[in-house]
mmCIF file of C-alpha atoms in Angstrom:
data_model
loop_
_atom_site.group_PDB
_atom_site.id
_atom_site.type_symbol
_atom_site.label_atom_id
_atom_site.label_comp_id
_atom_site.label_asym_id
_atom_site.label_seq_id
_atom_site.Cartn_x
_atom_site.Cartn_y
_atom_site.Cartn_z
ATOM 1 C CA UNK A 1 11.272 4.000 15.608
ATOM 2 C CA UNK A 2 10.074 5.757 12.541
ATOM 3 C CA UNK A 3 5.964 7.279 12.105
ATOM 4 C CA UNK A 4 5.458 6.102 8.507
ATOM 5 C CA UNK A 5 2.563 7.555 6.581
ATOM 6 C CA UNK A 6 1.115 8.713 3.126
ATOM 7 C CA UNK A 7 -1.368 11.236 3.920
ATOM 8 C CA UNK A 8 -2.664 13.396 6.888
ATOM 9 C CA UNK A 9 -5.018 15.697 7.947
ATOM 10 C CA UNK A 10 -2.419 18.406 5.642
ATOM 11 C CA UNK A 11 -2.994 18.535 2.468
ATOM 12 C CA UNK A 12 -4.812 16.653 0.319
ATOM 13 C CA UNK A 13 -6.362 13.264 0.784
ATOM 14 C CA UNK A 14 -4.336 10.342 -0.415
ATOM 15 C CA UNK A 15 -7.032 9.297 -2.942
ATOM 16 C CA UNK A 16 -7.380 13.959 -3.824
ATOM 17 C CA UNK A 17 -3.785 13.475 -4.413
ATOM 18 C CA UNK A 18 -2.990 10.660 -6.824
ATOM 19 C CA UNK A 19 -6.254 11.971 -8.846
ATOM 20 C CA UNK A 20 -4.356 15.161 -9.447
ATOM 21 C CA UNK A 21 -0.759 13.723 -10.323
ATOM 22 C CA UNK A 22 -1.602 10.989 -12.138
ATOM 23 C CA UNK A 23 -2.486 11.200 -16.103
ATOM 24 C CA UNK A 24 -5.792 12.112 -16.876
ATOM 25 C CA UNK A 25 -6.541 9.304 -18.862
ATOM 26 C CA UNK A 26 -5.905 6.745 -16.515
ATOM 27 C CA UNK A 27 -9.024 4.938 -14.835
ATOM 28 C CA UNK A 28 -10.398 4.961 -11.865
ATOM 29 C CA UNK A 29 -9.616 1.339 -11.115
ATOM 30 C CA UNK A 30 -5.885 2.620 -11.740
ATOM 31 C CA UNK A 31 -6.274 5.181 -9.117
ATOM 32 C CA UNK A 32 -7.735 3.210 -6.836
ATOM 33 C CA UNK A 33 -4.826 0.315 -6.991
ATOM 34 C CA UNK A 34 -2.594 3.149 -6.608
ATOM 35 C CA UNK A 35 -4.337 4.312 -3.167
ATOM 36 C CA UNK A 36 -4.167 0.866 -1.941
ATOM 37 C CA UNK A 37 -0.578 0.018 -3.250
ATOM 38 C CA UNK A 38 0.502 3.283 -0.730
ATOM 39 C CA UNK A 39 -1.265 2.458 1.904
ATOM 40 C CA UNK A 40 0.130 -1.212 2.104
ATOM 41 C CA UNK A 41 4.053 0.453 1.852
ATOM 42 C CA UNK A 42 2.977 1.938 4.925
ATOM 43 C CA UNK A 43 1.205 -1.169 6.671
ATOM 44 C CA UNK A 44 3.757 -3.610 5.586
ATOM 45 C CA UNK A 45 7.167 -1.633 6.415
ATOM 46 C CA UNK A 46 8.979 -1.705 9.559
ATOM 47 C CA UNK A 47 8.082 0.892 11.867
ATOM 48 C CA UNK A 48 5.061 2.876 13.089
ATOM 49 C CA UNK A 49 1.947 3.308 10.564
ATOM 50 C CA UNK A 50 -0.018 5.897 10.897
ATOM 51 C CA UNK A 51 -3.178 6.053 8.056
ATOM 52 C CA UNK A 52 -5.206 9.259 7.600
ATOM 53 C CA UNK A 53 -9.030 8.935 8.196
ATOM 54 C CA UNK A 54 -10.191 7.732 5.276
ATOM 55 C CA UNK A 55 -7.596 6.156 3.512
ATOM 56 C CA UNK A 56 -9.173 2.876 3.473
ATOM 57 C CA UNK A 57 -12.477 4.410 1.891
ATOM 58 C CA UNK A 58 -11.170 6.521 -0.745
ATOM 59 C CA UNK A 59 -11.991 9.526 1.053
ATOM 60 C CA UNK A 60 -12.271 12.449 -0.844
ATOM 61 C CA UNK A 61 -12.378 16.018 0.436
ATOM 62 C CA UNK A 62 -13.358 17.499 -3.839
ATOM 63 C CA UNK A 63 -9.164 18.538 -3.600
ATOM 64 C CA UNK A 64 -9.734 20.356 -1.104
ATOM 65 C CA UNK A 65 -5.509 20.553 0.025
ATOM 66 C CA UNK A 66 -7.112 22.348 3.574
ATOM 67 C CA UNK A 67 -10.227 21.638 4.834
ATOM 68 C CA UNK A 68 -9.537 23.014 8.234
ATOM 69 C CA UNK A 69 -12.412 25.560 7.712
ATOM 70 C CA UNK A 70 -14.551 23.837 4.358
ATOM 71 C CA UNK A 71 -17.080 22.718 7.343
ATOM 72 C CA UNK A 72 -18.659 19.147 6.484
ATOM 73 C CA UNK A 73 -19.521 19.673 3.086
ATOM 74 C CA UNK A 74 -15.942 19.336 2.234
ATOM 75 C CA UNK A 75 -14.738 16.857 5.096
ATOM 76 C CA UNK A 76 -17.756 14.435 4.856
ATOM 77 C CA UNK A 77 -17.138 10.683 5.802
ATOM 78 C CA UNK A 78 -19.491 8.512 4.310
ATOM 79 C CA UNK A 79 -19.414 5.270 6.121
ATOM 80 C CA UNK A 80 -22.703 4.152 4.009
ATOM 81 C CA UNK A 81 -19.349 3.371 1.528
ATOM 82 C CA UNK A 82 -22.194 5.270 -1.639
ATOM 83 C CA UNK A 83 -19.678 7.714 -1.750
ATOM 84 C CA UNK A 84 -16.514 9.032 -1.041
ATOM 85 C CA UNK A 85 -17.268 12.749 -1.362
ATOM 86 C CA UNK A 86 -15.489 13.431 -4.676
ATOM 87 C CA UNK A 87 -16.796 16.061 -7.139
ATOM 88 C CA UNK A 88 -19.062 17.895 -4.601
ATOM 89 C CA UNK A 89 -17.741 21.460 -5.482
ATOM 90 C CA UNK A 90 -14.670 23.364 -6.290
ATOM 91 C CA UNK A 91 -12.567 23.968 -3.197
ATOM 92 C CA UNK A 92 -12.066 27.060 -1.513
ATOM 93 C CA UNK A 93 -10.257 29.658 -3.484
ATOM 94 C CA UNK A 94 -7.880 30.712 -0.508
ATOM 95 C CA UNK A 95 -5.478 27.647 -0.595
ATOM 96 C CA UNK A 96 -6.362 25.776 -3.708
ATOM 97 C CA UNK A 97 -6.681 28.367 -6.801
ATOM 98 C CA UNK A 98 -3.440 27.906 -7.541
ATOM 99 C CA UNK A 99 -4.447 24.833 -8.908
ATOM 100 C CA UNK A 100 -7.925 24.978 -9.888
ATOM 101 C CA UNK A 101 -6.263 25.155 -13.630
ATOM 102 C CA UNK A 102 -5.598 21.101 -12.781
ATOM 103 C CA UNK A 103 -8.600 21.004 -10.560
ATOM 104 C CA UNK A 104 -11.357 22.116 -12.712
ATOM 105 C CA UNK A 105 -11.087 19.946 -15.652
ATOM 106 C CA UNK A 106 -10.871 16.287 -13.270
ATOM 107 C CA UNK A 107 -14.001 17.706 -10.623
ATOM 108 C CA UNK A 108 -15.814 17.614 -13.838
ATOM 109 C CA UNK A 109 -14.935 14.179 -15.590
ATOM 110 C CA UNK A 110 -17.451 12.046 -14.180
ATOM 111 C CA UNK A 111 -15.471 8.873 -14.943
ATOM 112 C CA UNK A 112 -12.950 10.088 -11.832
ATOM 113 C CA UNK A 113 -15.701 9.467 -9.341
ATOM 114 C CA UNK A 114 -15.416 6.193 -7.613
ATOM 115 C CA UNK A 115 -18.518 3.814 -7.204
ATOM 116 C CA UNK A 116 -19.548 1.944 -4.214
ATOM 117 C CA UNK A 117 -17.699 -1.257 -5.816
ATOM 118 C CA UNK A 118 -14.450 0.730 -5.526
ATOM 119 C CA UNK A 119 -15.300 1.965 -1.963
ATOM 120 C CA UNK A 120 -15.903 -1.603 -1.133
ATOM 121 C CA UNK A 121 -13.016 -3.299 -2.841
ATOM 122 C CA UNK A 122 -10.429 -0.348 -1.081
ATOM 123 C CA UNK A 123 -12.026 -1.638 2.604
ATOM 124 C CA UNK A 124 -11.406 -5.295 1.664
ATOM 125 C CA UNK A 125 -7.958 -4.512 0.573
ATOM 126 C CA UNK A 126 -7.038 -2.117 3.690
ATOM 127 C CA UNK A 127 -8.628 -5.369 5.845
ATOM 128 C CA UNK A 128 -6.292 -7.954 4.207
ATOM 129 C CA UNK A 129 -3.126 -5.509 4.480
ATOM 130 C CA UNK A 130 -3.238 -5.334 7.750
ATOM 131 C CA UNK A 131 -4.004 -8.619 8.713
ATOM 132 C CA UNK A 132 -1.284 -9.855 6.600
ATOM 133 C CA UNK A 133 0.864 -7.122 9.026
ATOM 134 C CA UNK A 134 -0.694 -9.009 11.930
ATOM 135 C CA UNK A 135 -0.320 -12.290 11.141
ATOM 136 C CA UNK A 136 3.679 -12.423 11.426
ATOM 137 C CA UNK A 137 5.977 -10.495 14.104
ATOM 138 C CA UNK A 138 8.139 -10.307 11.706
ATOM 139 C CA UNK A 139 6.549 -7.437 10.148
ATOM 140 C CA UNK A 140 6.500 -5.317 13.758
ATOM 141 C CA UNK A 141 10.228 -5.605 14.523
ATOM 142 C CA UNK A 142 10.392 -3.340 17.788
ATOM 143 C CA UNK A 143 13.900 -2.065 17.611
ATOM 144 C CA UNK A 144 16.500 -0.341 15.138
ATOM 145 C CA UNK A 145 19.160 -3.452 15.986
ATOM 146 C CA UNK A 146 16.342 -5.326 14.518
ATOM 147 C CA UNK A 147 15.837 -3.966 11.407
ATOM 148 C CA UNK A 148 19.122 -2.643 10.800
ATOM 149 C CA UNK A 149 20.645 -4.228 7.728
ATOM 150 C CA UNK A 150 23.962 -5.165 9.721
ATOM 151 C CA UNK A 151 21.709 -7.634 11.797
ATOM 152 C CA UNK A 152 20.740 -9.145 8.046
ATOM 153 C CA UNK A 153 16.644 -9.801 9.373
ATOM 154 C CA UNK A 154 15.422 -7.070 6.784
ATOM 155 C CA UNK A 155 17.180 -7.000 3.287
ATOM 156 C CA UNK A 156 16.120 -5.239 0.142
ATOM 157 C CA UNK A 157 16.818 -7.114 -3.147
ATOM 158 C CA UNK A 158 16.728 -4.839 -5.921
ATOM 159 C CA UNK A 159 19.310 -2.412 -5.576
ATOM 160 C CA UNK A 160 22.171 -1.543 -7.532
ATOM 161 C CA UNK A 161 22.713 -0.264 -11.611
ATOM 162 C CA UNK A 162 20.944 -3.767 -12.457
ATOM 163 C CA UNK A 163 17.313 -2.677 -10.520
ATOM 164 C CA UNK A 164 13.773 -3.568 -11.815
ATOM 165 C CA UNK A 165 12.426 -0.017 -12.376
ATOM 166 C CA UNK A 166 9.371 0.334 -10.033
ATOM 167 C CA UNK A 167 9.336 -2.445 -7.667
ATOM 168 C CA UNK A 168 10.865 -2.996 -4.079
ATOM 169 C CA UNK A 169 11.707 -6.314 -2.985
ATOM 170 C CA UNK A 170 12.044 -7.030 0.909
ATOM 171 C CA UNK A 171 12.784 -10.395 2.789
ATOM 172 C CA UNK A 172 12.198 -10.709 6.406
ATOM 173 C CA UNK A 173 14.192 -13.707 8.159
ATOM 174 C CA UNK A 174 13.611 -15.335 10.955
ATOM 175 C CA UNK A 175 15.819 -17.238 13.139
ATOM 176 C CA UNK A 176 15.099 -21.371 14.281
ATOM 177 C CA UNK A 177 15.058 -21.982 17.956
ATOM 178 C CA UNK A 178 17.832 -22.954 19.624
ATOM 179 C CA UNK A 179 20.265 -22.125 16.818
ATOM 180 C CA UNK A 180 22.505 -19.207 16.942
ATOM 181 C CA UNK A 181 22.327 -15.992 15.343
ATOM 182 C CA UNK A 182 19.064 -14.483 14.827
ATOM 183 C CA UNK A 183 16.224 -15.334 17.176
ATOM 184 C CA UNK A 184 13.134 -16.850 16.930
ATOM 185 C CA UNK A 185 9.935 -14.314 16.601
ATOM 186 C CA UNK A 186 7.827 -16.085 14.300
ATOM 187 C CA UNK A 187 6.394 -19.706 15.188
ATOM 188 C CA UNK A 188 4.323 -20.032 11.662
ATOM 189 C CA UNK A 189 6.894 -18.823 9.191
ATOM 190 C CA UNK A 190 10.454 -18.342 8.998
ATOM 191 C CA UNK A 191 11.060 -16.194 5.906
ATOM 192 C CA UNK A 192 8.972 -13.712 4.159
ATOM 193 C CA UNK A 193 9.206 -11.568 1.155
ATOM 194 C CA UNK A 194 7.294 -8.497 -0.276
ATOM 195 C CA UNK A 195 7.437 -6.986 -3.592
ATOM 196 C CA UNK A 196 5.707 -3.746 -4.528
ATOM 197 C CA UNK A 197 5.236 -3.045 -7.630
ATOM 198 C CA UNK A 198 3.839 0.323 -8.112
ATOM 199 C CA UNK A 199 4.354 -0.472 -12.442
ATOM 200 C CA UNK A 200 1.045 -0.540 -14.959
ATOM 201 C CA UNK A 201 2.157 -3.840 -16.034
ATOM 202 C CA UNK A 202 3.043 -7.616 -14.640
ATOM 203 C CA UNK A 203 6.681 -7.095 -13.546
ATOM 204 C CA UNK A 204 9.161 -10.312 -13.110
ATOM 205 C CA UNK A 205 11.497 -10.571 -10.701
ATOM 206 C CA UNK A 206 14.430 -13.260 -10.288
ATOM 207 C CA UNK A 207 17.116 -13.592 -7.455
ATOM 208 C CA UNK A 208 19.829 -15.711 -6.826
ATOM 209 C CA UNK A 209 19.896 -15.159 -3.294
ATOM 210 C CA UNK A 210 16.112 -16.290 -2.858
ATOM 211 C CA UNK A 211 16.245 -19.380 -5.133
ATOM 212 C CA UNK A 212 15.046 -22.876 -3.795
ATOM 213 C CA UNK A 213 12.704 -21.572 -0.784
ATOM 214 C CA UNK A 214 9.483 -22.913 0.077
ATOM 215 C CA UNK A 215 7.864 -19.495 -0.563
ATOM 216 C CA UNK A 216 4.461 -19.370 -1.104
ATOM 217 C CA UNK A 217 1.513 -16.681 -2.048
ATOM 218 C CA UNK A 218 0.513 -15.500 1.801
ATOM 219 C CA UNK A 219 -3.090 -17.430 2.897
ATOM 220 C CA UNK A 220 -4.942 -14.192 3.107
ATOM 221 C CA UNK A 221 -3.878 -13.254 -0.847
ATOM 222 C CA UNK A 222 -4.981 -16.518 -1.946
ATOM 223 C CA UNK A 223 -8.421 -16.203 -1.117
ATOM 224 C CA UNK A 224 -9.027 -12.532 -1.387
ATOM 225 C CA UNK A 225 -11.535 -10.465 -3.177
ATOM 226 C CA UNK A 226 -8.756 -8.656 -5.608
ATOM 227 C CA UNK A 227 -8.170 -11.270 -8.696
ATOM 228 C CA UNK A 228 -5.487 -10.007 -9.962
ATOM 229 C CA UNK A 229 -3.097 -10.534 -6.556
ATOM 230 C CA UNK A 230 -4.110 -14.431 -6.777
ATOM 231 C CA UNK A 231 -1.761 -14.306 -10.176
ATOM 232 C CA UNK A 232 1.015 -13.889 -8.667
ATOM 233 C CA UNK A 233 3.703 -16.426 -8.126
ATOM 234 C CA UNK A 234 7.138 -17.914 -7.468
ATOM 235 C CA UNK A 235 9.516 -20.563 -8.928
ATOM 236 C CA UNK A 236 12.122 -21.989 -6.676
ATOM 237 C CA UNK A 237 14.452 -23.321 -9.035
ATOM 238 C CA UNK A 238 14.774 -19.954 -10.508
ATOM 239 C CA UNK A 239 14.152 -17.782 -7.605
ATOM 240 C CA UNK A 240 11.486 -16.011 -10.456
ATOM 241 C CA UNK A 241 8.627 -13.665 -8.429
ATOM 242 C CA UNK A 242 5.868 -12.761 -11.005
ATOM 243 C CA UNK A 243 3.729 -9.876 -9.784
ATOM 244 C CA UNK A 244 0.716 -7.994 -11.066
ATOM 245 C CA UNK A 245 0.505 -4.296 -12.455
ATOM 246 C CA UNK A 246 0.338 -1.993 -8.914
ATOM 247 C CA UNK A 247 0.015 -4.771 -6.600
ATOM 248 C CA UNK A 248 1.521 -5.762 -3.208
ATOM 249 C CA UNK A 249 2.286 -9.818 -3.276
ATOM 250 C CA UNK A 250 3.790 -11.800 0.275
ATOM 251 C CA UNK A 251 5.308 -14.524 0.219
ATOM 252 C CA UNK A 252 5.633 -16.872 3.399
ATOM 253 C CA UNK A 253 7.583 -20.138 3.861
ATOM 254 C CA UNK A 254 5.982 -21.922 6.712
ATOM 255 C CA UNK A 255 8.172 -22.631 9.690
ATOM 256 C CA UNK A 256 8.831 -26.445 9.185
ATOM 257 C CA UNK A 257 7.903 -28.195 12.264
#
């Protein structure tokens, strides 16, 4: 099994990092869909996750791409959730002056500089992520056979010349008791499906493979404190996901009893 991850103590933080590849005229909401959109690739894929301090804070070390000796003025965690430590100084010249060119100009837009709303809302979405991960074995498959694509438990949809640009698509199957081929793991849902889309705008997505299931938006999405993921949706007749701009949707069919 595979350690997946975004960020690490190397480098820059995960939030540092999409501030300084990302346009400069994007928003700060923007980045901060972006931070959680990465972190839930990692929560939500097979494997091992492994998430950086911080990453479900927005934490900030000023792009700072090695704090190992910035002390805590640089490495700060502010679990108060006023602040996530961006804009408190240009980092040391030794490892970052190479890019102080890109540095400079976004340490000194003010309107780069989370609030404690953004803090907030990143926690809330980290929370739901991973229990969404938890509520389903499905999404912890504990061996390679299991995940393997020759097993046909894990499948990715939107492959080939014909691809939606920017989204992944992933169904998880379960198997029914007592019937052979795959085995049971999951006692609340037998099929689920993820779709990433990592694209500034509502993306639509429509299989022929995943037409006429009883797929529904995942409980914890339904009721949680980001609007926009409540939007998205599913037709069965056409097999038609709709999914919001940079935003993680699961759907679950419950395990008919």
């Amino acid at each position: 099994m595979f350690v997946n991850y975004v960020s690490a103590h190397d480098n820059e933080t995960l939030f540092d990092i999409v501030s300084l590849k990302t346009p400069m005229e994007i928003s700060v909401d923007e980045r901060c869909r972006i931070n959680h959109l990465a972190t839930s690739i990692i929560a939500l894929g097979q494997g091992i996750p492994f998430f950086h301090s911080g990453d479900e804070i927005l934490r900030s070390k000023s792009l700072d791409r090695d704090s190992y000796n910035s002390g805590d003025w640089f490495n700060r965690l502010d679990f108060t959730y006023n602040s996530n430590n961006w804009g408190v100084g240009l980092p040391p010249k030794q490892k970052n002056e190479h890019n102080w060119r890109l540095i400079r100009p976004r340490l000194a837009d003010p309107s780069f500089k989370p609030q404690r709303n953004h803090i907030l809302a990143a926690l809330d979405n980290f929370s739901e992520v991973l229990r969404i991960r938890y509520s389903s074995p499905l999404f912890r498959l504990r061996t390679a056979n299991a995940i393997q694509v020759r097993e046909e438990r894990v499948r990715f949809h939107n492959t080939g010349p014909s691809s939606v640009h920017g989204i992944i698509v992933m169904s998880i199957e379960d198997g029914h008791d007592g019937t052979p081929g795959l085995t049971q793991l999951d006692s609340n849902y037998s099929y689920i499906v993820v779709i990433f889309n990592s694209c500034p705008t509502e993306v639509s997505f429509g299989s022929f493979a995943l037409r006429g299931r009883n797929l529904q938006l995942h409980p914890i999405q339904t009721v949680s404190s980001d609007e926009l993921v409540k939007n998205s949706s599913y037709e069965a007749s056409s097999g038609c996901f709709t999914v919001p701009p940079r935003t993680t949707s699961v759907f679950v069919e419950p395990r008919k009893t």
